[in-house]
Every structure is written in C-alpha cells, then in structure tokens.
Amino acid sequence: MHILCAVLLLPFVILTHSSSALNKVWEEWQIEHRKVYDNKTEMEFRRAVWEKNMMLVLRHNQEASAGNHSFTMGLNHLSDMTAEEVNEKLKAGGVG
Ligand SMILES: *[C@@H]1O[C@H](CO)[C@@H](O)[C@H](O)[C@H]1NC(C)=O
Ligand SMILES: *[C@@H]1O[C@H](CO)[C@@H](O)[C@H](O)[C@H]1NC(C)=O
C-alpha cells in the first residue's frame, strides 16, 4: 500500500522538488484565471490549497493512465478553493 502510494505520488514529488517548476505553474494558473489575492496570508493559504488540489489531480490522472478512471482531470478556476468552499458556491447557485 505504501509502495503504491509512493508510485502514485511520484509526479507530485518531482514537481515539489523542483519548486521553480511548481512556482511557474502556480503563476501561470493565477494569470490564466485572473486571480488577485488581498494579502500575503491569503495568497499563501490559496497556494497551499491549490497545491493540495494539484496533487489530487496528478494522482487521479496517474490512476487514469492505469485504466482506473475513464477521464482525466485538470486544474480549473476552482483549484484554489477547498471542497467546502466549492460546495458552498454550488449551493449558492453560481460556479463560474
Ligand atoms: C487578508 O485577506 C483576507 C481575505 O480577504 C482577510 O480575511 C484577512 O483578514 C486579511 N488579513 C490581513 C492581515 O489583512
Ligand atoms: C486500478 O485498477 C486495477 C485493476 O482493476 C486495480 O488492481 C488497482 O488496485 C486499481 N488502483 C487504484 C489506485 O485504484
């Protein structure tokens, strides 16, 4: 089980060990989705959430390439939000 997890997390490990590559993805994602954060605290929090979501996407896609899922995932404009926040947004009736 631990070996399986290690294998699935490999792309994430490579990315985080090359933090300049991850920073570039983060910056490009912010530009693409026109994200502006109020302050450093907020930005660091969003970056942490984004990284976590990014890891889930990578792991999902790794599983998809092994045939476990019929679709792959990508980062989108909700990638800096927690699952709770996305649910709130859905209930409020407006995603996007
Ligand atoms: C930073 O921005 C967030 C979100 O708008 C806000 O809740 C928080 O109070 C701000 N913190 C500071 C130190 O200004
Ligand atoms: C992916 O599917 C294979 C074959 O059905 C299965 O053996 C494996 O445990 C699955 N892996 C994950 C991470 O779900």
Coordinates of N, CA, C and O and ligand atoms in Angstrom, one line a residue:
M1 N 0.8 -1.2 0.0 CA 0.0 0.0 0.0 C 0.9 1.3 0.0 O 0.7 2.2 -0.8
H2 N 1.9 1.3 0.9 CA 2.8 2.4 0.9 C 3.6 2.6 -0.4 O 3.8 3.7 -0.9
I3 N 4.0 1.4 -0.9 CA 4.7 1.5 -2.2 C 3.8 2.0 -3.3 O 4.2 2.9 -4.1
L4 N 2.5 1.6 -3.3 CA 1.6 2.1 -4.3 C 1.4 3.6 -4.2 O 1.4 4.3 -5.2
C5 N 1.2 4.1 -3.0 CA 1.1 5.5 -2.8 C 2.3 6.2 -3.3 O 2.2 7.2 -3.9
A6 N 3.5 5.7 -3.0 CA 4.7 6.4 -3.4 C 4.8 6.5 -4.9 O 5.1 7.5 -5.5
V7 N 4.3 5.4 -5.6 CA 4.3 5.4 -7.0 C 3.4 6.5 -7.6 O 3.7 7.2 -8.5
L8 N 2.2 6.5 -7.0 CA 1.1 7.4 -7.5 C 1.5 8.8 -7.2 O 1.1 9.7 -8.0
L9 N 2.3 9.1 -6.2 CA 2.6 10.5 -5.9 C 3.9 11.0 -6.6 O 4.3 12.1 -6.4
L10 N 4.5 10.1 -7.3 CA 5.8 10.4 -8.0 C 5.8 11.7 -8.7 O 6.7 12.5 -8.5
P11 N 4.8 12.0 -9.6 CA 4.9 13.3 -10.4 C 4.8 14.5 -9.4 O 5.4 15.5 -9.7
F12 N 4.1 14.4 -8.4 CA 4.0 15.5 -7.4 C 5.3 15.7 -6.7 O 5.7 16.8 -6.6
V13 N 6.0 14.6 -6.3 CA 7.3 14.7 -5.7 C 8.3 15.4 -6.6 O 9.0 16.3 -6.2
I14 N 8.2 15.0 -7.9 CA 9.1 15.6 -8.9 C 8.9 17.1 -8.9 O 9.8 17.9 -8.9
L15 N 7.6 17.5 -9.0 CA 7.2 18.9 -9.1 C 7.6 19.7 -7.9 O 8.2 20.8 -8.0
T16 N 7.4 19.1 -6.7 CA 7.7 19.9 -5.5 C 9.2 20.0 -5.2 O 9.6 20.9 -4.7
H17 N 9.9 19.0 -5.7 CA 11.3 19.0 -5.6 C 12.0 20.0 -6.5 O 13.1 20.4 -6.4
S18 N 11.2 20.4 -7.5 CA 11.6 21.4 -8.4 C 10.7 22.6 -8.2 O 9.8 22.8 -9.0
S19 N 10.9 23.3 -7.1 CA 9.9 24.3 -6.7 C 9.8 25.4 -7.8 O 8.7 26.1 -7.9
S20 N 10.8 25.7 -8.5 CA 10.7 26.7 -9.5 C 9.7 26.3 -10.6 O 8.9 27.1 -11.1
A21 N 9.7 25.0 -11.0 CA 8.7 24.5 -11.9 C 7.3 24.7 -11.4 O 6.4 25.1 -12.1
L22 N 7.1 24.3 -10.1 CA 5.8 24.5 -9.5 C 5.4 25.9 -9.4 O 4.2 26.3 -9.6
N23 N 6.3 26.8 -9.0 CA 6.0 28.2 -9.0 C 5.5 28.7 -10.3 O 4.6 29.6 -10.4
K24 N 6.2 28.3 -11.4 CA 5.8 28.7 -12.7 C 4.4 28.3 -13.0 O 3.6 29.1 -13.6
V25 N 4.0 27.0 -12.7 CA 2.7 26.5 -12.9 C 1.7 27.4 -12.1 O 0.6 27.8 -12.6
W26 N 2.0 27.7 -10.9 CA 1.2 28.5 -10.0 C 1.0 29.9 -10.6 O -0.2 30.4 -10.6
E27 N 2.0 30.5 -11.0 CA 1.9 31.8 -11.6 C 1.1 31.9 -12.9 O 0.3 32.7 -13.0
E28 N 1.3 30.9 -13.7 CA 0.6 30.8 -14.9 C -0.9 30.6 -14.7 O -1.8 31.1 -15.3
W29 N -1.2 29.7 -13.7 CA -2.5 29.4 -13.3 C -3.2 30.7 -12.8 O -4.4 31.0 -13.2
Q30 N -2.5 31.5 -12.0 CA -3.1 32.8 -11.5 C -3.4 33.7 -12.6 O -4.4 34.4 -12.6
I31 N -2.5 33.8 -13.6 CA -2.7 34.7 -14.7 C -3.9 34.2 -15.5 O -4.8 35.0 -15.9
E32 N -3.9 32.9 -15.8 CA -5.0 32.4 -16.6 C -6.3 32.6 -16.0 O -7.3 32.9 -16.7
H33 N -6.4 32.5 -14.7 CA -7.7 32.7 -14.1 C -7.9 34.1 -13.4 O -8.8 34.3 -12.6
R34 N -7.0 35.0 -13.7 CA -7.1 36.4 -13.2 C -7.3 36.4 -11.7 O -8.1 37.1 -11.2
K35 N -6.4 35.7 -11.0 CA -6.5 35.7 -9.5 C -5.7 36.8 -8.9 O -4.6 37.0 -9.3
V36 N -6.4 37.5 -8.0 CA -5.7 38.5 -7.3 C -6.0 38.3 -5.8 O -7.2 38.3 -5.4
Y37 N -5.0 38.2 -5.0 CA -5.3 37.9 -3.6 C -5.1 39.2 -2.7 O -4.2 40.0 -3.0
D38 N -5.9 39.3 -1.7 CA -5.9 40.5 -0.9 C -4.6 40.8 -0.2 O -4.1 42.0 0.0
N39 N -3.9 39.8 0.3 CA -2.7 39.9 1.1 C -1.9 38.7 1.0 O -2.3 37.6 0.5
K40 N -0.7 38.7 1.6 CA 0.2 37.6 1.6 C -0.3 36.3 2.3 O -0.2 35.2 1.8
T41 N -1.0 36.6 3.5 CA -1.6 35.5 4.2 C -2.6 34.7 3.3 O -2.5 33.5 3.3
E42 N -3.5 35.5 2.7 CA -4.5 34.9 1.9 C -3.8 34.1 0.7 O -4.2 33.0 0.4
M43 N -2.8 34.8 0.1 CA -2.1 34.1 -1.0 C -1.4 32.8 -0.6 O -1.5 31.9 -1.4
E44 N -0.8 32.8 0.5 CA -0.1 31.6 1.0 C -1.1 30.5 1.3 O -0.9 29.3 1.0
F45 N -2.3 30.9 1.8 CA -3.3 29.9 2.1 C -3.8 29.3 0.8 O -3.9 28.1 0.6
R46 N -4.1 30.2 -0.2 CA -4.6 29.7 -1.5 C -3.6 28.9 -2.2 O -3.9 27.9 -2.9
R47 N -2.3 29.2 -2.1 CA -1.2 28.4 -2.7 C -1.2 27.0 -2.1 O -1.1 26.0 -2.8
A48 N -1.4 26.9 -0.8 CA -1.4 25.6 -0.2 C -2.6 24.8 -0.6 O -2.5 23.6 -0.9
V49 N -3.8 25.4 -0.7 CA -5.0 24.7 -1.2 C -4.8 24.3 -2.6 O -5.1 23.1 -3.0
W50 N -4.3 25.2 -3.4 CA -4.0 24.9 -4.8 C -3.1 23.7 -5.0 O -3.3 22.8 -5.8
E51 N -2.0 23.7 -4.2 CA -1.1 22.6 -4.3 C -1.7 21.2 -3.9 O -1.4 20.2 -4.5
K52 N -2.6 21.3 -2.9 CA -3.2 20.1 -2.5 C -4.2 19.5 -3.6 O -4.2 18.4 -3.9
N53 N -4.9 20.5 -4.2 CA -5.8 20.1 -5.3 C -5.0 19.6 -6.5 O -5.4 18.6 -7.2
M54 N -3.9 20.2 -6.7 CA -3.0 19.8 -7.8 C -2.5 18.4 -7.6 O -2.4 17.6 -8.6
M55 N -2.2 18.0 -6.4 CA -1.7 16.7 -6.0 C -2.8 15.7 -6.3 O -2.6 14.6 -6.9
L56 N -4.1 16.0 -6.0 CA -5.2 15.1 -6.3 C -5.4 14.9 -7.8 O -5.7 13.8 -8.2
V57 N -5.2 16.0 -8.5 CA -5.4 15.9 -10.0 C -4.3 15.0 -10.5 O -4.6 14.1 -11.3
L58 N -3.1 15.2 -10.1 CA -2.0 14.4 -10.6 C -2.2 12.9 -10.2 O -2.0 12.0 -11.1
R59 N -2.7 12.7 -9.0 CA -2.9 11.3 -8.6 C -4.0 10.6 -9.4 O -3.9 9.5 -9.8
H60 N -5.1 11.4 -9.6 CA -6.2 10.9 -10.4 C -5.7 10.6 -11.8 O -6.1 9.5 -12.3
N61 N -4.9 11.4 -12.4 CA -4.5 11.2 -13.8 C -3.6 10.0 -13.8 O -3.6 9.3 -14.8
Q62 N -2.8 9.9 -12.8 CA -1.9 8.7 -12.7 C -2.7 7.4 -12.7 O -2.4 6.5 -13.4
E63 N -3.8 7.4 -11.9 CA -4.7 6.3 -11.9 C -5.4 6.1 -13.2 O -5.6 5.0 -13.6
A64 N -5.8 7.2 -13.8 CA -6.5 7.2 -15.1 C -5.6 6.5 -16.1 O -6.1 5.7 -17.0
S65 N -4.3 6.8 -16.1 CA -3.4 6.2 -17.1 C -3.2 4.8 -16.8 O -2.9 4.0 -17.7
A66 N -3.5 4.3 -15.6 CA -3.5 2.9 -15.3 C -4.9 2.2 -15.6 O -5.0 1.0 -15.4
G67 N -5.8 3.0 -16.1 CA -7.1 2.5 -16.6 C -8.2 2.5 -15.5 O -9.2 1.9 -15.7
N68 N -7.9 3.2 -14.3 CA -8.9 3.1 -13.3 C -10.0 4.2 -13.4 O -11.0 4.1 -12.8
H69 N -9.8 5.2 -14.2 CA -10.8 6.2 -14.4 C -10.9 6.4 -15.9 O -10.0 6.3 -16.7
S70 N -12.1 6.8 -16.3 CA -12.4 6.9 -17.8 C -12.1 8.4 -18.2 O -12.2 8.7 -19.4
F71 N -11.7 9.2 -17.3 CA -11.4 10.6 -17.7 C -10.2 11.1 -16.9 O -9.9 10.6 -15.8
T72 N -9.6 12.1 -17.4 CA -8.5 12.8 -16.6 C -9.0 14.1 -16.1 O -10.0 14.7 -16.6
M73 N -8.3 14.7 -15.2 CA -8.7 16.0 -14.6 C -7.7 17.0 -14.9 O -6.5 16.7 -15.2
G74 N -8.1 18.3 -14.8 CA -7.1 19.3 -14.9 C -7.4 20.4 -13.9 O -8.3 20.3 -13.1
L75 N -6.5 21.3 -13.8 CA -6.7 22.5 -12.9 C -7.7 23.4 -13.5 O -7.7 23.6 -14.7
N76 N -8.6 24.0 -12.7 CA -9.5 25.0 -13.2 C -9.6 26.2 -12.2 O -8.8 26.3 -11.3
H77 N -10.6 27.0 -12.5 CA -10.6 28.3 -11.7 C -11.0 28.0 -10.2 O -11.0 28.9 -9.4
L78 N -11.5 26.8 -9.9 CA -11.8 26.5 -8.5 C -10.7 25.8 -7.8 O -10.8 25.4 -6.6
S79 N -9.5 25.7 -8.4 CA -8.4 24.9 -7.8 C -7.8 25.5 -6.6 O -7.0 24.9 -5.9
D80 N -8.1 26.8 -6.3 CA -7.6 27.4 -5.1 C -8.6 27.4 -4.0 O -8.5 28.1 -3.0
M81 N -9.7 26.6 -4.2 CA -10.8 26.6 -3.2 C -10.8 25.2 -2.5 O -10.6 24.2 -3.2
T82 N -11.2 25.2 -1.3 CA -11.4 23.9 -0.5 C -12.7 23.3 -1.0 O -13.5 24.0 -1.5
A83 N -12.8 22.0 -0.7 CA -14.0 21.3 -1.1 C -15.2 21.9 -0.5 O -16.3 22.1 -1.1
E84 N -15.1 22.4 0.8 CA -16.2 23.1 1.5 C -16.6 24.3 0.7 O -17.8 24.6 0.6
E85 N -15.6 25.1 0.3 CA -15.9 26.4 -0.4 C -16.6 26.1 -1.7 O -17.5 26.8 -2.1
V86 N -16.2 25.0 -2.4 CA -16.8 24.7 -3.7 C -18.3 24.3 -3.5 O -19.2 24.7 -4.2
N87 N -18.5 23.5 -2.4 CA -19.9 23.1 -2.1 C -20.7 24.3 -1.8 O -21.9 24.4 -2.2
E88 N -20.2 25.3 -1.0 CA -20.9 26.5 -0.7 C -21.3 27.2 -2.0 O -22.4 27.7 -2.2
K89 N -20.3 27.3 -2.9 CA -20.6 28.0 -4.1 C -21.7 27.3 -5.0 O -22.5 28.0 -5.6
L90 N -21.6 26.0 -5.0 CA -22.6 25.2 -5.7 C -24.0 25.5 -5.1 O -25.0 25.7 -5.9
K91 N -24.1 25.5 -3.8 CA -25.4 25.7 -3.1 C -25.9 27.1 -3.4 O -27.1 27.3 -3.6
A92 N -25.0 28.0 -3.5 CA -25.4 29.4 -3.8 C -25.8 29.6 -5.2 O -26.4 30.6 -5.6
G93 N -25.6 28.5 -6.0 CA -26.1 28.5 -7.4 C -25.2 29.2 -8.4 O -25.6 29.4 -9.5
G94 N -24.0 29.5 -8.1 CA -23.1 30.1 -9.1 C -21.7 29.6 -9.1 O -20.9 30.0 -8.2
V95 N -21.4 28.8 -10.0 CA -20.0 28.4 -10.2 C -19.5 29.0 -11.5 O -20.0 28.8 -12.5
G96 N -18.6 29.9 -11.4 CA -18.0 30.5 -12.6 C -18.1 31.9 -12.5 O -17.6 32.6 -13.4
Ligands
LIG1 C1 -6.2 39.1 4.3 O1 -7.3 38.9 3.4 C2 -8.3 38.0 3.9 C3 -9.3 37.8 2.8 O2 -9.8 39.0 2.3 C4 -8.9 38.6 5.1 O3 -9.9 37.8 5.6 C5 -7.8 38.8 6.1 O4 -8.3 39.4 7.3 C6 -6.6 39.6 5.6 N1 -5.5 39.7 6.5 C7 -4.8 40.7 6.7 C8 -3.7 40.6 7.7 O5 -5.0 41.8 6.2
LIG2 C1 -6.6 0.2 -10.6 O1 -7.3 -0.9 -11.2 C2 -6.6 -2.1 -11.1 C3 -7.3 -3.1 -12.0 O2 -8.7 -3.1 -11.8 C4 -6.6 -2.4 -9.6 O3 -5.9 -3.7 -9.4 C5 -5.9 -1.4 -8.8 O4 -5.9 -1.6 -7.5 C6 -6.5 0.0 -9.1 N1 -5.7 1.0 -8.5 C7 -6.3 2.0 -7.8 C8 -5.3 3.0 -7.2 O5 -7.5 2.2 -7.6

